[in-house]
């Protein structure tokens, strides 16, 4: 059991509040003294004197080692390997500077029968560095505990740490502004906590205990009137989640402190209205870190949940509209090379870097997934890795696709039960499986060779097979003609906030429109399509529901334009409706039973539609005819 000789002399020369992650081996050379106000609900902790064989220092143990003290596994003469700690200086009695370390984590090496080496008394800790390095003479009463001052001269009693000083050890906290390193470990009584779900701009004295579930890379912006950097984290406690962002001045200080998966006490941040375009969390507020924000690592993490996912099987992507934000858990089947593209609507000299992955899951589908920018260039995982994507966007470019936006994150090989099950399945079965794809024909409901015969239905088959009549939705493709559009009510007034889409209510007094969900008021709403069409083929017809994306494809203009025409120009409005009628299309549909006022009926919703590809349709019909040939 060799001690880290000479390390305490180096520790005492560190800056106040410095966080250290280099392990150091020290010996407990005193009885362990409990502290903390148990009556106030503070957790029990212990302090002691620690030695490296040459010098000694006060050491405060973390809460999670209290049980080892109770079991006598940590006691006088126990040797500990301290994995990480914070160094703190504080004035003690007679204005003498006292030094001590607050341990973040440590492991027991063993327990000796006596003190190792010849550590100096703590009263010499203020000596000059040259004196510290000088050979030390053995002292009398080496085994005397520093917490038994009745056996020491009165002057040394204060130097070793009198009760007036040591009773305040728990009140000392490392500086929260020691940027460039780990967050200081919280010491002392646990603060009064505030649930994340109750944070609001009108209450500014609060402390949350939250786990960092996501942490973005540092990003820069450079505009004509401003420039700077930022990063953001998602914080989770048992009441909910909230996004927090640090800007320019706070990036260097807080970015090294906050680590994904760890739990922190956080206070004194600004609470503002959330900007939905930058967050996928279900919270109307977000935090902004500033100069007064304090961040301290919390060792006691019981009761703080791990990151939460709501995984969607790849086979169910057609259930989600283009632009939807979802979570997926998948296996990387193939990794594409880095490529550069020019944005369609951006400047020609601007380039975007992307990398395409092919991913699969247990639902039997494979999907093209695109990484952008830094995530694309830094991607280094091998094939067959399992990745949990949170906040990934659904697209329909050439069929259903996925794309990781800046607000999303990916976690490689997460330690969760779903990932372990996926790994077991893939290694035993999935590696050699054949997967269905969302190619242009199948996913976009186009007709031809890409449409599986068991997916393409006639209206009679939809009725006879009772599609949508079970508890689970059914999906099918049908080729038909729009014979009637219910145009009396084509759209509804929606909230103008991005990604909200909730119905807005007009205030008859002011003429303003208000969204109750966002608690915002607008001069005009953003109209969105919702209407029914009757689609017919040679075997029958069905009523189908259209939402905004399908409505824009069918009507050829945004819903706000149709509402304007309906209110100002009947002839132009009717002409638009007529042009949309009697179009032959291929529809990808979802059929699901719905119950309202004790009446159950099957509702068919159009998920996607495209004009008929008559060349591909001719080939499909030719193959169908050949299959019946004798």
PDB file of N, CA, C and O in Angstrom, residues 85-125:
ATOM      1  N   UNK A  85     -11.381  14.827  -6.959  1.00  0.00           N
ATOM      2  CA  UNK A  85     -11.637  15.642  -5.789  1.00  0.00           C
ATOM      3  C   UNK A  85     -11.547  17.115  -6.166  1.00  0.00           C
ATOM      4  O   UNK A  85     -11.078  17.479  -7.250  1.00  0.00           O
ATOM      5  N   UNK A  86     -12.014  17.961  -5.245  1.00  0.00           N
ATOM      6  CA  UNK A  86     -11.899  19.404  -5.379  1.00  0.00           C
ATOM      7  C   UNK A  86     -11.041  19.938  -4.232  1.00  0.00           C
ATOM      8  O   UNK A  86     -11.209  19.536  -3.081  1.00  0.00           O
ATOM      9  N   UNK A  87     -10.112  20.837  -4.546  1.00  0.00           N
ATOM     10  CA  UNK A  87      -9.262  21.448  -3.540  1.00  0.00           C
ATOM     11  C   UNK A  87      -9.827  22.806  -3.143  1.00  0.00           C
ATOM     12  O   UNK A  87     -10.224  23.597  -3.984  1.00  0.00           O
ATOM     13  N   UNK A  88      -9.868  23.049  -1.822  1.00  0.00           N
ATOM     14  CA  UNK A  88     -10.446  24.280  -1.306  1.00  0.00           C
ATOM     15  C   UNK A  88      -9.580  24.841  -0.195  1.00  0.00           C
ATOM     16  O   UNK A  88      -9.049  24.091   0.632  1.00  0.00           O
ATOM     17  N   UNK A  89      -9.439  26.150  -0.193  1.00  0.00           N
ATOM     18  CA  UNK A  89      -8.755  26.857   0.887  1.00  0.00           C
ATOM     19  C   UNK A  89      -9.765  27.734   1.611  1.00  0.00           C
ATOM     20  O   UNK A  89     -10.668  28.291   0.991  1.00  0.00           O
ATOM     21  N   UNK A  90      -9.581  27.849   2.935  1.00  0.00           N
ATOM     22  CA  UNK A  90     -10.471  28.686   3.724  1.00  0.00           C
ATOM     23  C   UNK A  90      -9.749  29.155   4.974  1.00  0.00           C
ATOM     24  O   UNK A  90      -8.939  28.420   5.540  1.00  0.00           O
ATOM     25  N   UNK A  91     -10.039  30.366   5.379  1.00  0.00           N
ATOM     26  CA  UNK A  91      -9.423  30.888   6.592  1.00  0.00           C
ATOM     27  C   UNK A  91     -10.017  30.209   7.811  1.00  0.00           C
ATOM     28  O   UNK A  91     -11.228  30.134   7.977  1.00  0.00           O
ATOM     29  N   UNK A  92      -9.136  29.734   8.698  1.00  0.00           N
ATOM     30  CA  UNK A  92      -9.570  29.117   9.934  1.00  0.00           C
ATOM     31  C   UNK A  92      -9.359  30.072  11.098  1.00  0.00           C
ATOM     32  O   UNK A  92      -9.267  31.289  10.918  1.00  0.00           O
ATOM     33  N   UNK A  93      -9.287  29.560  12.305  1.00  0.00           N
ATOM     34  CA  UNK A  93      -9.041  30.402  13.472  1.00  0.00           C
ATOM     35  C   UNK A  93      -7.741  31.188  13.327  1.00  0.00           C
ATOM     36  O   UNK A  93      -6.790  30.735  12.692  1.00  0.00           O
ATOM     37  N   UNK A  94      -7.701  32.365  13.924  1.00  0.00           N
ATOM     38  CA  UNK A  94      -6.540  33.258  13.864  1.00  0.00           C
ATOM     39  C   UNK A  94      -6.166  33.613  12.421  1.00  0.00           C
ATOM     40  O   UNK A  94      -5.007  33.883  12.117  1.00  0.00           O
ATOM     41  N   UNK A  95      -7.171  33.571  11.508  1.00  0.00           N
ATOM     42  CA  UNK A  95      -6.978  33.917  10.093  1.00  0.00           C
ATOM     43  C   UNK A  95      -5.939  33.046   9.404  1.00  0.00           C
ATOM     44  O   UNK A  95      -5.349  33.441   8.396  1.00  0.00           O
ATOM     45  N   UNK A  96      -5.694  31.859   9.948  1.00  0.00           N
ATOM     46  CA  UNK A  96      -4.744  30.954   9.306  1.00  0.00           C
ATOM     47  C   UNK A  96      -5.426  30.247   8.142  1.00  0.00           C
ATOM     48  O   UNK A  96      -6.564  29.790   8.254  1.00  0.00           O
ATOM     49  N   UNK A  97      -4.757  30.186   6.978  1.00  0.00           N
ATOM     50  CA  UNK A  97      -5.333  29.544   5.798  1.00  0.00           C
ATOM     51  C   UNK A  97      -5.313  28.029   5.955  1.00  0.00           C
ATOM     52  O   UNK A  97      -4.266  27.432   6.189  1.00  0.00           O
ATOM     53  N   UNK A  98      -6.492  27.410   5.866  1.00  0.00           N
ATOM     54  CA  UNK A  98      -6.635  25.962   6.000  1.00  0.00           C
ATOM     55  C   UNK A  98      -6.904  25.360   4.614  1.00  0.00           C
ATOM     56  O   UNK A  98      -7.568  25.965   3.776  1.00  0.00           O
ATOM     57  N   UNK A  99      -6.393  24.177   4.376  1.00  0.00           N
ATOM     58  CA  UNK A  99      -6.560  23.489   3.100  1.00  0.00           C
ATOM     59  C   UNK A  99      -7.278  22.160   3.325  1.00  0.00           C
ATOM     60  O   UNK A  99      -6.995  21.458   4.298  1.00  0.00           O
ATOM     61  N   UNK A 100      -8.191  21.836   2.432  1.00  0.00           N
ATOM     62  CA  UNK A 100      -8.823  20.518   2.507  1.00  0.00           C
ATOM     63  C   UNK A 100      -9.336  20.119   1.133  1.00  0.00           C
ATOM     64  O   UNK A 100      -9.451  20.956   0.226  1.00  0.00           O
ATOM     65  N   UNK A 101      -9.592  18.831   0.972  1.00  0.00           N
ATOM     66  CA  UNK A 101     -10.093  18.310  -0.302  1.00  0.00           C
ATOM     67  C   UNK A 101     -11.468  17.705  -0.068  1.00  0.00           C
ATOM     68  O   UNK A 101     -11.727  17.057   0.949  1.00  0.00           O
ATOM     69  N   UNK A 102     -12.361  17.937  -1.031  1.00  0.00           N
ATOM     70  CA  UNK A 102     -13.704  17.348  -1.015  1.00  0.00           C
ATOM     71  C   UNK A 102     -13.709  16.232  -2.049  1.00  0.00           C
ATOM     72  O   UNK A 102     -13.581  16.476  -3.253  1.00  0.00           O
ATOM     73  N   UNK A 103     -13.825  15.013  -1.591  1.00  0.00           N
ATOM     74  CA  UNK A 103     -13.693  13.837  -2.460  1.00  0.00           C
ATOM     75  C   UNK A 103     -14.970  13.640  -3.274  1.00  0.00           C
ATOM     76  O   UNK A 103     -16.078  13.700  -2.741  1.00  0.00           O
ATOM     77  N   UNK A 104     -14.797  13.401  -4.563  1.00  0.00           N
ATOM     78  CA  UNK A 104     -15.934  13.055  -5.414  1.00  0.00           C
ATOM     79  C   UNK A 104     -16.140  11.553  -5.483  1.00  0.00           C
ATOM     80  O   UNK A 104     -17.257  11.065  -5.460  1.00  0.00           O
ATOM     81  N   UNK A 105     -15.046  10.805  -5.562  1.00  0.00           N
ATOM     82  CA  UNK A 105     -15.148   9.345  -5.602  1.00  0.00           C
ATOM     83  C   UNK A 105     -13.812   8.764  -5.146  1.00  0.00           C
ATOM     84  O   UNK A 105     -12.748   9.346  -5.364  1.00  0.00           O
ATOM     85  N   UNK A 106     -13.871   7.614  -4.490  1.00  0.00           N
ATOM     86  CA  UNK A 106     -12.673   6.942  -3.997  1.00  0.00           C
ATOM     87  C   UNK A 106     -12.962   5.470  -3.798  1.00  0.00           C
ATOM     88  O   UNK A 106     -14.121   5.060  -3.668  1.00  0.00           O
ATOM     89  N   UNK A 107     -11.894   4.661  -3.780  1.00  0.00           N
ATOM     90  CA  UNK A 107     -12.046   3.230  -3.518  1.00  0.00           C
ATOM     91  C   UNK A 107     -11.050   2.812  -2.438  1.00  0.00           C
ATOM     92  O   UNK A 107      -9.969   3.398  -2.296  1.00  0.00           O
ATOM     93  N   UNK A 108     -11.445   1.799  -1.678  1.00  0.00           N
ATOM     94  CA  UNK A 108     -10.615   1.323  -0.578  1.00  0.00           C
ATOM     95  C   UNK A 108      -9.516   0.418  -1.122  1.00  0.00           C
ATOM     96  O   UNK A 108      -9.786  -0.541  -1.850  1.00  0.00           O
ATOM     97  N   UNK A 109      -8.239   0.740  -0.746  1.00  0.00           N
ATOM     98  CA  UNK A 109      -7.114  -0.106  -1.116  1.00  0.00           C
ATOM     99  C   UNK A 109      -6.870  -1.159  -0.044  1.00  0.00           C
ATOM    100  O   UNK A 109      -6.625  -2.323  -0.342  1.00  0.00           O
ATOM    101  N   UNK A 110      -6.983  -0.756   1.205  1.00  0.00           N
ATOM    102  CA  UNK A 110      -6.789  -1.662   2.332  1.00  0.00           C
ATOM    103  C   UNK A 110      -6.618  -0.851   3.606  1.00  0.00           C
ATOM    104  O   UNK A 110      -6.656   0.383   3.593  1.00  0.00           O
ATOM    105  N   UNK A 111      -6.445  -1.549   4.727  1.00  0.00           N
ATOM    106  CA  UNK A 111      -6.260  -0.874   6.009  1.00  0.00           C
ATOM    107  C   UNK A 111      -4.972  -1.368   6.662  1.00  0.00           C
ATOM    108  O   UNK A 111      -4.775  -2.577   6.835  1.00  0.00           O
ATOM    109  N   UNK A 112      -4.080  -0.413   6.987  1.00  0.00           N
ATOM    110  CA  UNK A 112      -2.797  -0.736   7.627  1.00  0.00           C
ATOM    111  C   UNK A 112      -2.983  -0.828   9.145  1.00  0.00           C
ATOM    112  O   UNK A 112      -4.028  -0.471   9.694  1.00  0.00           O
ATOM    113  N   UNK A 113      -1.945  -1.307   9.806  1.00  0.00           N
ATOM    114  CA  UNK A 113      -1.996  -1.417  11.271  1.00  0.00           C
ATOM    115  C   UNK A 113      -1.495  -0.157  11.950  1.00  0.00           C
ATOM    116  O   UNK A 113      -1.671   0.009  13.156  1.00  0.00           O
ATOM    117  N   UNK A 114      -0.859   0.730  11.159  1.00  0.00           N
ATOM    118  CA  UNK A 114      -0.316   1.949  11.755  1.00  0.00           C
ATOM    119  C   UNK A 114      -0.191   2.993  10.653  1.00  0.00           C
ATOM    120  O   UNK A 114      -0.459   2.720   9.465  1.00  0.00           O
ATOM    121  N   UNK A 115       0.247   4.172  11.051  1.00  0.00           N
ATOM    122  CA  UNK A 115       0.431   5.256  10.110  1.00  0.00           C
ATOM    123  C   UNK A 115       1.624   4.950   9.215  1.00  0.00           C
ATOM    124  O   UNK A 115       2.654   4.461   9.659  1.00  0.00           O
ATOM    125  N   UNK A 116       1.465   5.244   7.907  1.00  0.00           N
ATOM    126  CA  UNK A 116       2.519   5.031   6.927  1.00  0.00           C
ATOM    127  C   UNK A 116       3.316   6.320   6.757  1.00  0.00           C
ATOM    128  O   UNK A 116       2.741   7.399   6.575  1.00  0.00           O
ATOM    129  N   UNK A 117       4.618   6.239   6.820  1.00  0.00           N
ATOM    130  CA  UNK A 117       5.446   7.413   6.644  1.00  0.00           C
ATOM    131  C   UNK A 117       5.457   8.276   7.893  1.00  0.00           C
ATOM    132  O   UNK A 117       5.063   7.858   8.984  1.00  0.00           O
ATOM    133  N   UNK A 118       5.891   9.522   7.708  1.00  0.00           N
ATOM    134  CA  UNK A 118       5.981  10.462   8.818  1.00  0.00           C
ATOM    135  C   UNK A 118       5.397  11.805   8.396  1.00  0.00           C
ATOM    136  O   UNK A 118       6.129  12.761   8.112  1.00  0.00           O
ATOM    137  N   UNK A 119       4.097  11.885   8.289  1.00  0.00           N
ATOM    138  CA  UNK A 119       3.483  13.138   7.847  1.00  0.00           C
ATOM    139  C   UNK A 119       3.654  14.249   8.864  1.00  0.00           C
ATOM    140  O   UNK A 119       3.601  14.022  10.064  1.00  0.00           O
ATOM    141  N   UNK A 120       3.827  15.478   8.332  1.00  0.00           N
ATOM    142  CA  UNK A 120       3.953  16.637   9.216  1.00  0.00           C
ATOM    143  C   UNK A 120       2.585  17.026   9.752  1.00  0.00           C
ATOM    144  O   UNK A 120       1.542  16.634   9.206  1.00  0.00           O
ATOM    145  N   UNK A 121       2.588  17.797  10.800  1.00  0.00           N
ATOM    146  CA  UNK A 121       1.337  18.280  11.354  1.00  0.00           C
ATOM    147  C   UNK A 121       0.704  19.271  10.400  1.00  0.00           C
ATOM    148  O   UNK A 121       1.372  19.982   9.654  1.00  0.00           O
ATOM    149  N   UNK A 122      -0.608  19.384  10.473  1.00  0.00           N
ATOM    150  CA  UNK A 122      -1.307  20.286   9.570  1.00  0.00           C
ATOM    151  C   UNK A 122      -0.940  21.736   9.830  1.00  0.00           C
ATOM    152  O   UNK A 122      -1.069  22.600   8.974  1.00  0.00           O
ATOM    153  N   UNK A 123      -0.431  22.038  11.045  1.00  0.00           N
ATOM    154  CA  UNK A 123      -0.070  23.406  11.364  1.00  0.00           C
ATOM    155  C   UNK A 123       1.063  23.917  10.503  1.00  0.00           C
ATOM    156  O   UNK A 123       1.306  25.109  10.444  1.00  0.00           O
ATOM    157  N   UNK A 124       1.792  23.023   9.811  1.00  0.00           N
ATOM    158  CA  UNK A 124       2.897  23.449   8.961  1.00  0.00           C
ATOM    159  C   UNK A 124       2.459  23.611   7.516  1.00  0.00           C
ATOM    160  O   UNK A 124       3.279  23.834   6.640  1.00  0.00           O
ATOM    161  N   UNK A 125       1.155  23.482   7.244  1.00  0.00           N
ATOM    162  CA  UNK A 125       0.689  23.512   5.865  1.00  0.00           C
ATOM    163  C   UNK A 125       0.854  24.856   5.222  1.00  0.00           C
ATOM    164  O   UNK A 125       0.807  24.976   4.013  1.00  0.00           O
TER     165      UNK A 125
END
